PDB file of C-alpha atoms in Angstrom:
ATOM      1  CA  UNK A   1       0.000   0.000   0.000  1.00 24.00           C
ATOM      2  CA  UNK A   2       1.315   3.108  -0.538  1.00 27.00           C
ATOM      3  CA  UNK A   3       0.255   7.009   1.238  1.00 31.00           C
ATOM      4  CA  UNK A   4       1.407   9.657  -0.107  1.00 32.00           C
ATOM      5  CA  UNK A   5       1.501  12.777   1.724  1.00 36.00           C
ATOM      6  CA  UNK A   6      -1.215  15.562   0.573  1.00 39.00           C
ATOM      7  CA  UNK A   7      -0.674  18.900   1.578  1.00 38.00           C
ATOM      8  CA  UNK A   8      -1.621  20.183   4.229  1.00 41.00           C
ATOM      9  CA  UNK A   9      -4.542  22.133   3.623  1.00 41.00           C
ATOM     10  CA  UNK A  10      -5.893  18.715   2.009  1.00 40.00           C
ATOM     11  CA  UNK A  11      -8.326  17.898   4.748  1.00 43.00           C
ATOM     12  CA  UNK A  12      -9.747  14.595   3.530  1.00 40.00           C
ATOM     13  CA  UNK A  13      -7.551  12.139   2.250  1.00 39.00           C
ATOM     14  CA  UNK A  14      -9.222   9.099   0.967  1.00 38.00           C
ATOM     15  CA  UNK A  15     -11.352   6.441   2.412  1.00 37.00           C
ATOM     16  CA  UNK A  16      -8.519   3.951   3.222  1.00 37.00           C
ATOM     17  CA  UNK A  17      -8.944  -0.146   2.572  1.00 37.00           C
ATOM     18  CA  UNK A  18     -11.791  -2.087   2.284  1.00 38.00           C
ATOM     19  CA  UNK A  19     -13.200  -1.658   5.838  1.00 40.00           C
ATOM     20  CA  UNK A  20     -14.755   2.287   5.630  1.00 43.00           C
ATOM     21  CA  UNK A  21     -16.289   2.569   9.042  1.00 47.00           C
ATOM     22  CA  UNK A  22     -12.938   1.906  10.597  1.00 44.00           C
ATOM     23  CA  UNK A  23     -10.208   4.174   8.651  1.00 47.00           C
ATOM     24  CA  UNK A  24      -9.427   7.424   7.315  1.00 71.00           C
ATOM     25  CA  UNK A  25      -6.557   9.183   6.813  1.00 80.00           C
ATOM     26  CA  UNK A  26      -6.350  13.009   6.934  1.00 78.00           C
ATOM     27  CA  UNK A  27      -3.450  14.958   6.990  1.00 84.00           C
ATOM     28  CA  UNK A  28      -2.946  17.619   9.909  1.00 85.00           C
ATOM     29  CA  UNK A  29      -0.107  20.322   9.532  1.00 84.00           C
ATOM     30  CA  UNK A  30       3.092  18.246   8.382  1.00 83.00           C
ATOM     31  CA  UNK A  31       1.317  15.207  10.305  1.00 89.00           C
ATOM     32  CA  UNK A  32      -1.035  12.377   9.248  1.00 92.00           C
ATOM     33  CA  UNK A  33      -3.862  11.393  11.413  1.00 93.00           C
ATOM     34  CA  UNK A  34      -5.287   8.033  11.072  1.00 93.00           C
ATOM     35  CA  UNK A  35      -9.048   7.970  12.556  1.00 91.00           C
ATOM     36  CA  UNK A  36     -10.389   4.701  13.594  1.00 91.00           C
ATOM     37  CA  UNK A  37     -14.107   3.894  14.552  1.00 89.00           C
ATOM     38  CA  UNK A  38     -15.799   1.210  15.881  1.00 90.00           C
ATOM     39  CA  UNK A  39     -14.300  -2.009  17.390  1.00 91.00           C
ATOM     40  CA  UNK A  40     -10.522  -2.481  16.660  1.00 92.00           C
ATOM     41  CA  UNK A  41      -9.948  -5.807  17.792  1.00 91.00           C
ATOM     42  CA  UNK A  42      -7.715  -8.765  16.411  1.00 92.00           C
ATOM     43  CA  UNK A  43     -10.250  -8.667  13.175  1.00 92.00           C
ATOM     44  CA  UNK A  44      -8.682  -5.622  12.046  1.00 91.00           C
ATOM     45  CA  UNK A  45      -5.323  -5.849  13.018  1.00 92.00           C
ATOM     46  CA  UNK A  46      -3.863  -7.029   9.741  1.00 92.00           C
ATOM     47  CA  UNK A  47      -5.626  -3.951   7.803  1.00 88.00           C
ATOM     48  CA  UNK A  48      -4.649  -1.697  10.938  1.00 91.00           C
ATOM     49  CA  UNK A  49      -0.950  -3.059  10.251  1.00 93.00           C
ATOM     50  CA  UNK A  50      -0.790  -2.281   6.560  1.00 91.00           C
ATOM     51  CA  UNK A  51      -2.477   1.241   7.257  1.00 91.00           C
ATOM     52  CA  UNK A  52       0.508   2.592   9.782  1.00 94.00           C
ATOM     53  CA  UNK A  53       3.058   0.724   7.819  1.00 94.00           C
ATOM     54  CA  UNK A  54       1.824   2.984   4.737  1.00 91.00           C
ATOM     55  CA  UNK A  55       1.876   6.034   7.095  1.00 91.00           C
ATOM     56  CA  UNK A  56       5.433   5.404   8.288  1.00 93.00           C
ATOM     57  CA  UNK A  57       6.705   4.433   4.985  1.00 92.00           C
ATOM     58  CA  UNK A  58       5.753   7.801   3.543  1.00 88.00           C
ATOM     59  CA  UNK A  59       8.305   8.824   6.068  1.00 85.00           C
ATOM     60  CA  UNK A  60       6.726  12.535   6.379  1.00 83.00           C
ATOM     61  CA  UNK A  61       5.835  14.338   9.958  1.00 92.00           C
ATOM     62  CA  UNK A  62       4.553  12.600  12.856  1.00 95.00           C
ATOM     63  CA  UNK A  63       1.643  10.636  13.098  1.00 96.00           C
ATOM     64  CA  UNK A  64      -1.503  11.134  15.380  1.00 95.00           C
ATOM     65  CA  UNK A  65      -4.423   8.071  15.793  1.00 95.00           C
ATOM     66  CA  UNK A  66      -8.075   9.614  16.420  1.00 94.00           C
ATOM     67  CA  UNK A  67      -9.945   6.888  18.997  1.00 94.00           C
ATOM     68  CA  UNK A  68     -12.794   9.475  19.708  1.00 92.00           C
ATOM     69  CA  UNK A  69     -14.832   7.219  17.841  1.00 91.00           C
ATOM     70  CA  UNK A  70     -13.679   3.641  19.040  1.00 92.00           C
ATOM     71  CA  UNK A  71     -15.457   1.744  21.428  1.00 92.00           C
ATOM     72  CA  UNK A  72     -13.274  -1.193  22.330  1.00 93.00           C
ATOM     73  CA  UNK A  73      -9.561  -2.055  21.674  1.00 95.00           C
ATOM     74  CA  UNK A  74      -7.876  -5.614  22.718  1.00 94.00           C
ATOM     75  CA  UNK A  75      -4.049  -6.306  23.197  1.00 94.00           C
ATOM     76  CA  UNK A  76      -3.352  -6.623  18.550  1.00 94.00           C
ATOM     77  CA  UNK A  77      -4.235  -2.941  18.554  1.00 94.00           C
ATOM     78  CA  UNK A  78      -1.921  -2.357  21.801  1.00 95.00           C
ATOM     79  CA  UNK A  79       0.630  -4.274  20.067  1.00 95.00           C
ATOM     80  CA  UNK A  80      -0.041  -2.406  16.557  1.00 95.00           C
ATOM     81  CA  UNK A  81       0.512   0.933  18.539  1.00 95.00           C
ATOM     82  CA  UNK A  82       3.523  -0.236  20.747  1.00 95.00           C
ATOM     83  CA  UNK A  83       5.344  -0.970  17.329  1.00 96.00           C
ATOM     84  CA  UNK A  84       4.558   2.136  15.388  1.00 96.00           C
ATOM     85  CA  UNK A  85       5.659   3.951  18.147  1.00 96.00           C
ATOM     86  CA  UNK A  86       9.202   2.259  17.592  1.00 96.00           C
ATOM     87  CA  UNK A  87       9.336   2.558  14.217  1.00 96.00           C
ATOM     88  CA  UNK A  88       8.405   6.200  14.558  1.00 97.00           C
ATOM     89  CA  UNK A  89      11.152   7.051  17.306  1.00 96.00           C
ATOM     90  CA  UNK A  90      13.547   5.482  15.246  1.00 95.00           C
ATOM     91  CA  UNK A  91      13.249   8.139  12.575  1.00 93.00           C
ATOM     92  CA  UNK A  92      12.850  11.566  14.844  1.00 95.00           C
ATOM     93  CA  UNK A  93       9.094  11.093  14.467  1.00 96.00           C
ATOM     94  CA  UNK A  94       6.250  10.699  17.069  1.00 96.00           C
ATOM     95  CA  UNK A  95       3.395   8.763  17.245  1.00 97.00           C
ATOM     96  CA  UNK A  96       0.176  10.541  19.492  1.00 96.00           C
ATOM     97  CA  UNK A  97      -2.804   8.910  20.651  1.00 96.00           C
ATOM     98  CA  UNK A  98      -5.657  11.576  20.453  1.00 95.00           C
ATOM     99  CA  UNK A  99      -9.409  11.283  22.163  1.00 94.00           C
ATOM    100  CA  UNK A 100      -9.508   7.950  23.313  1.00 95.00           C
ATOM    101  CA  UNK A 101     -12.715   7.237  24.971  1.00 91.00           C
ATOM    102  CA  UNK A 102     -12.884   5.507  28.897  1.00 92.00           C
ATOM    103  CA  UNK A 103     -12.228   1.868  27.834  1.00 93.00           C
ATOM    104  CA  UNK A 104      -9.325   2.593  24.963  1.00 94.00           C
ATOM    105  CA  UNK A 105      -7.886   5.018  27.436  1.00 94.00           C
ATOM    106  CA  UNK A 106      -7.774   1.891  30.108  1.00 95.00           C
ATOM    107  CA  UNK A 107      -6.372  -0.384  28.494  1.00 95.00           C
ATOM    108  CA  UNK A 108      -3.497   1.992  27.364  1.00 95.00           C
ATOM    109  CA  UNK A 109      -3.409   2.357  30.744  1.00 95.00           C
ATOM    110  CA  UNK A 110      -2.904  -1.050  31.438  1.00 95.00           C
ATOM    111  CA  UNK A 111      -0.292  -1.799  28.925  1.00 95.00           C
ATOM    112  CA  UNK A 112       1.652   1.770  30.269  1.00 94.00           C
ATOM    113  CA  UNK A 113       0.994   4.005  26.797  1.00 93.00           C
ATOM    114  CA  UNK A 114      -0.276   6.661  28.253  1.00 93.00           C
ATOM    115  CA  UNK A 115       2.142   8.744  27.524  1.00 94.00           C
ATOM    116  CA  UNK A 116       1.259   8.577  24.124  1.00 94.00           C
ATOM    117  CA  UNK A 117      -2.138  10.055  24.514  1.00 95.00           C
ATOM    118  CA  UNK A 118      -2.534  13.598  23.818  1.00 89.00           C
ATOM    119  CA  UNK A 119      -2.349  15.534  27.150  1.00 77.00           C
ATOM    120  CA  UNK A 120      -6.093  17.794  27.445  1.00 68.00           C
ATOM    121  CA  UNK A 121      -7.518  14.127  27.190  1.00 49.00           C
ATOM    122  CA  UNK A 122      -5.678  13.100  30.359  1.00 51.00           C
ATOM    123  CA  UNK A 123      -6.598  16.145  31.757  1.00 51.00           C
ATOM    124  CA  UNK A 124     -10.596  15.794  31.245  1.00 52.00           C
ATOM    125  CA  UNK A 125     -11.302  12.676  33.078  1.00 51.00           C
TER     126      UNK A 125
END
C-alpha cells in the first residue's frame, strides 16, 4: 500500500482499505492522522498493520491516531501501537494517541501508553 503525503490544507484524504467505518486518513499540519471507529480488535489488526506501515513508509511528519470514535480495543491494537511507536522514534518522528474514549484510554493504561495520549484528554477525566 502506498500514502502519499497531501498537503496540508488537504483535509480529507481518501477512504482507506476495504473496511470504511474503521479508517481514514487526513493529513494535519506536516502530520497524518489516522481515525479509527468502531471495534478495533484482532479482526482488524492485519488492515490496521498495513495502514501505519503505509503512514510510516511515507516517512513525512509525525503521526496522530483519532480513537474518539472507538469503542473497544484488545491487546493486537496495543501491540499495533507499541510498534509504530518504535518505528516512529527510530526516525525523529512521534506517534500521538488523540481522544480515546474511557475503555481505549484503560487499556493503554494497562499496557503503560499513556504517555502517548494527547495531554487535554488526560486532563478531562
Amino acid at each position: 500500500m502506498a500514502v502519499m503525503m497531501p498537503p496540508p490544507s488537504a483535509g480529507p484524504v481518501a477512504e482507506v482499505g476495504t473496511v470504511p467505518r474503521h479508517r481514514v486518513l487526513f493529513s494535519e499540519g506536516t502530520g497524518l492522522v489516522v481515525v479509527l471507529r468502531g471495534e478495533i480488535d484482532v479482526t482488524a489488526r492485519p488492515f490496521l498493520c498495513r495502514v501505519m506501515s503505509g503512514v510510516i513508509a511515507c516517512g513525512v511528519g509525525d503521526v496522530i491516531v483519532d480513537l474518539a470514535n472507538v469503542t473497544f480495543v484488545d491487546t493486537a491494537f496495543v501491540r499495533v501501537l507499541a510498534i509504530a511507536q518504535r518505528l516512529l522514534e527510530r526516525d525523529s518522528r512521534r506517534l500521538t494517541v488523540r481522544s480515546p474514549s474511557r475503555l481505549p484510554l484503560r487499556v493503554l493504561e494497562i499496557f503503560g501508553l499513556t504517555s502517548l495520549v494527547e495531554i487535554p484528554q488526560l486532563v478531562q477525566r
